[in-house]
PDB file of C-alpha atoms in Angstrom:
ATOM      1  CA  MET A 301     -10.102 -20.514  -4.081  1.00 46.00           C
ATOM      2  CA  ILE A 302      -6.446 -21.079  -4.987  1.00 52.00           C
ATOM      3  CA  ALA A 303      -5.306 -24.674  -5.337  1.00 53.00           C
ATOM      4  CA  PRO A 304      -2.792 -25.663  -2.602  1.00 52.00           C
ATOM      5  CA  GLU A 305      -0.040 -26.280  -5.160  1.00 53.00           C
ATOM      6  CA  HIS A 306      -0.353 -22.644  -6.315  1.00 55.00           C
ATOM      7  CA  GLN A 307      -0.382 -21.079  -2.832  1.00 60.00           C
ATOM      8  CA  SER A 308       2.671 -19.227  -1.619  1.00 67.00           C
ATOM      9  CA  PRO A 309       4.312 -20.330   1.642  1.00 76.00           C
ATOM     10  CA  LEU A 310       4.743 -16.625   2.465  1.00 86.00           C
ATOM     11  CA  SER A 311       2.342 -14.636   4.641  1.00 93.00           C
ATOM     12  CA  GLN A 312       0.429 -11.689   3.201  1.00 96.00           C
ATOM     13  CA  PHE A 313       0.478  -8.145   4.537  1.00 97.00           C
ATOM     14  CA  ILE A 314      -1.218  -4.922   3.528  1.00 97.00           C
ATOM     15  CA  ILE A 315       0.854  -1.781   3.334  1.00 97.00           C
ATOM     16  CA  LEU A 316      -1.326   1.321   3.518  1.00 96.00           C
ATOM     17  CA  VAL A 317       0.158   4.516   2.106  1.00 95.00           C
ATOM     18  CA  TYR A 318      -0.791   7.949   3.443  1.00 94.00           C
ATOM     19  CA  GLU A 319       0.248  11.281   1.928  1.00 91.00           C
ATOM     20  CA  ARG A 320      -0.369  14.957   2.619  1.00 89.00           C
ATOM     21  CA  GLU A 321      -1.693  15.382  -0.933  1.00 86.00           C
ATOM     22  CA  VAL A 322      -2.919  12.757  -3.379  1.00 86.00           C
ATOM     23  CA  PRO A 323      -2.457  13.678  -7.059  1.00 82.00           C
ATOM     24  CA  ASP A 324      -5.446  13.443  -9.406  1.00 81.00           C
ATOM     25  CA  SER A 325      -3.467  11.263 -11.837  1.00 78.00           C
ATOM     26  CA  ALA A 326      -0.107   9.603 -12.385  1.00 78.00           C
ATOM     27  CA  ALA A 327       0.842  12.520 -14.651  1.00 79.00           C
ATOM     28  CA  ALA A 328       0.418  14.890 -11.682  1.00 81.00           C
ATOM     29  CA  ALA A 329       2.584  12.779  -9.355  1.00 82.00           C
ATOM     30  CA  SER A 330       6.194  13.549  -8.554  1.00 85.00           C
ATOM     31  CA  PRO A 331       8.496  12.075 -11.253  1.00 88.00           C
ATOM     32  CA  ALA A 332      10.925  10.896  -8.558  1.00 89.00           C
ATOM     33  CA  ILE A 333       8.156   9.037  -6.697  1.00 88.00           C
ATOM     34  CA  LEU A 334       6.879   7.485  -9.945  1.00 88.00           C
ATOM     35  CA  GLU A 335      10.359   6.269 -10.871  1.00 91.00           C
ATOM     36  CA  ALA A 336      10.901   4.846  -7.382  1.00 91.00           C
ATOM     37  CA  HIS A 337       7.620   2.937  -7.682  1.00 90.00           C
ATOM     38  CA  MET A 338       8.715   1.529 -11.050  1.00 92.00           C
ATOM     39  CA  TRP A 339      11.732  -0.117  -9.394  1.00 94.00           C
ATOM     40  CA  LEU A 340       9.835  -1.244  -6.301  1.00 95.00           C
ATOM     41  CA  PRO A 341       8.770  -4.739  -7.497  1.00 95.00           C
ATOM     42  CA  GLN A 342      12.364  -5.619  -8.355  1.00 96.00           C
ATOM     43  CA  LYS A 343      13.700  -4.261  -5.049  1.00 96.00           C
ATOM     44  CA  ILE A 344      11.106  -6.225  -3.086  1.00 96.00           C
ATOM     45  CA  ALA A 345      11.812  -9.409  -5.078  1.00 96.00           C
ATOM     46  CA  GLU A 346      15.502  -9.049  -4.209  1.00 96.00           C
ATOM     47  CA  THR A 347      14.525  -9.409  -0.517  1.00 95.00           C
ATOM     48  CA  GLY A 348      12.534 -12.589  -1.205  1.00 95.00           C
ATOM     49  CA  GLY A 349       9.175 -10.807  -1.035  1.00 96.00           C
ATOM     50  CA  ARG A 350       6.586 -10.129  -3.714  1.00 96.00           C
ATOM     51  CA  ILE A 351       3.918  -7.566  -4.523  1.00 96.00           C
ATOM     52  CA  VAL A 352       0.604  -9.374  -5.017  1.00 96.00           C
ATOM     53  CA  ALA A 353      -1.540  -6.302  -5.756  1.00 96.00           C
ATOM     54  CA  GLY A 354      -1.597  -2.584  -5.267  1.00 95.00           C
ATOM     55  CA  HIS A 355      -3.261   0.573  -6.421  1.00 93.00           C
ATOM     56  CA  ALA A 356      -2.989   4.303  -5.968  1.00 91.00           C
ATOM     57  CA  ALA A 357      -6.171   6.012  -4.820  1.00 91.00           C
ATOM     58  CA  ARG A 358      -7.658   9.196  -6.211  1.00 90.00           C
ATOM     59  CA  PRO A 359      -8.033  12.124  -3.775  1.00 89.00           C
ATOM     60  CA  ALA A 360     -10.597  11.728  -0.984  1.00 88.00           C
ATOM     61  CA  SER A 361     -12.745  14.392  -2.642  1.00 88.00           C
ATOM     62  CA  ALA A 362     -13.379  11.933  -5.502  1.00 90.00           C
ATOM     63  CA  GLY A 363     -15.062   9.424  -3.175  1.00 91.00           C
ATOM     64  CA  VAL A 364     -17.681   9.175  -0.487  1.00 93.00           C
ATOM     65  CA  SER A 365     -17.817   7.851   3.048  1.00 93.00           C
ATOM     66  CA  ILE A 366     -20.681   5.807   4.457  1.00 94.00           C
ATOM     67  CA  ARG A 367     -21.375   5.731   8.192  1.00 92.00           C
ATOM     68  CA  ASP A 368     -24.598   4.402   9.703  1.00 94.00           C
ATOM     69  CA  ASN A 369     -25.894   4.039   6.142  1.00 94.00           C
ATOM     70  CA  VAL A 370     -25.516   7.805   5.566  1.00 93.00           C
ATOM     71  CA  VAL A 371     -23.446   8.814   2.539  1.00 95.00           C
ATOM     72  CA  SER A 372     -21.295  11.939   2.699  1.00 93.00           C
ATOM     73  CA  GLY A 373     -18.779  13.353   0.229  1.00 90.00           C
ATOM     74  CA  GLY A 374     -15.080  12.782   0.776  1.00 87.00           C
ATOM     75  CA  SER A 375     -13.375  11.120   3.697  1.00 86.00           C
ATOM     76  CA  LEU A 376     -14.465  11.098   7.325  1.00 82.00           C
ATOM     77  CA  VAL A 377     -10.819  10.872   8.359  1.00 82.00           C
ATOM     78  CA  VAL A 378      -9.639  14.228   9.644  1.00 80.00           C
ATOM     79  CA  GLY A 379      -5.987  15.212   9.636  1.00 83.00           C
ATOM     80  CA  GLU A 380      -3.092  16.474   7.608  1.00 85.00           C
ATOM     81  CA  THR A 381      -2.734  13.274   5.594  1.00 88.00           C
ATOM     82  CA  THR A 382      -5.061  11.076   3.610  1.00 90.00           C
ATOM     83  CA  PHE A 383      -5.149   7.545   2.269  1.00 93.00           C
ATOM     84  CA  ALA A 384      -3.137   7.452  -0.975  1.00 92.00           C
ATOM     85  CA  GLY A 385      -3.021   3.759  -1.901  1.00 94.00           C
ATOM     86  CA  TYR A 386      -2.083   0.272  -0.824  1.00 97.00           C
ATOM     87  CA  LEU A 387       0.070  -2.747  -1.626  1.00 97.00           C
ATOM     88  CA  ILE A 388      -0.591  -6.371  -0.761  1.00 97.00           C
ATOM     89  CA  VAL A 389       2.786  -8.052  -0.320  1.00 97.00           C
ATOM     90  CA  GLU A 390       4.025 -11.512   0.513  1.00 96.00           C
ATOM     91  CA  ALA A 391       6.806 -11.656   3.070  1.00 97.00           C
ATOM     92  CA  SER A 392       8.420 -14.329   5.211  1.00 95.00           C
ATOM     93  CA  ASP A 393       7.262 -12.703   8.459  1.00 95.00           C
ATOM     94  CA  PHE A 394       6.166  -9.389   9.975  1.00 96.00           C
ATOM     95  CA  ASP A 395       9.732  -8.063  10.251  1.00 96.00           C
ATOM     96  CA  HIS A 396      10.268  -8.780   6.554  1.00 97.00           C
ATOM     97  CA  ALA A 397       7.012  -6.953   5.728  1.00 97.00           C
ATOM     98  CA  VAL A 398       8.177  -3.963   7.780  1.00 97.00           C
ATOM     99  CA  TRP A 399      11.472  -4.022   5.880  1.00 97.00           C
ATOM    100  CA  ILE A 400       9.473  -3.914   2.639  1.00 97.00           C
ATOM    101  CA  GLY A 401       7.313  -1.111   4.047  1.00 97.00           C
ATOM    102  CA  ARG A 402      10.444   0.950   4.616  1.00 96.00           C
ATOM    103  CA  MET A 403      11.148   0.719   0.862  1.00 96.00           C
ATOM    104  CA  ILE A 404       7.834   2.300  -0.157  1.00 95.00           C
ATOM    105  CA  PRO A 405       8.465   5.762  -1.581  1.00 93.00           C
ATOM    106  CA  VAL A 406       6.363   8.518  -0.028  1.00 92.00           C
ATOM    107  CA  ASN A 407       6.466  12.237  -0.656  1.00 89.00           C
ATOM    108  CA  GLU A 408       5.093  13.783   2.557  1.00 90.00           C
ATOM    109  CA  GLY A 409       3.521  10.884   4.372  1.00 91.00           C
ATOM    110  CA  TRP A 410       4.064   7.453   5.826  1.00 94.00           C
ATOM    111  CA  VAL A 411       3.132   3.804   5.448  1.00 96.00           C
ATOM    112  CA  GLU A 412       1.364   1.398   7.783  1.00 97.00           C
ATOM    113  CA  VAL A 413       2.045  -2.354   7.689  1.00 98.00           C
ATOM    114  CA  ARG A 414      -0.577  -4.848   8.882  1.00 97.00           C
ATOM    115  CA  PRO A 415      -0.798  -8.631   8.650  1.00 96.00           C
ATOM    116  CA  LEU A 416      -3.776  -9.949   6.695  1.00 95.00           C
ATOM    117  CA  VAL A 417      -6.035 -12.634   8.113  1.00 90.00           C
ATOM    118  CA  ALA A 418      -5.359 -15.951   6.395  1.00 80.00           C
ATOM    119  CA  ALA A 419      -8.408 -17.593   4.835  1.00 67.00           C
TER     120      ALA A 419
END
């Protein structure tokens, strides 16, 4: 548990990133998208927000899904896009988090912003 004096007064949000294709590695990603992600923490900080954590995901084929305790290869989500990664951000409110979400570089996809449940 984080001591109260080290807690941020900002709310936390998860930004889920979806793409048509997820590269196998950073080397296979679009150079323009990689560069945009390099500048993202600074751009978000300029709005008064902050990235707490985030990771890119490997393609769905690299993982498994578990439903009713049955394991199957890949994702159970069907569609043209797949989960590509996430960011946990701190923002002053939901509108601020949406503003941050609009900054997230995507190639052929979108982002989804959701508030996180406070502990």
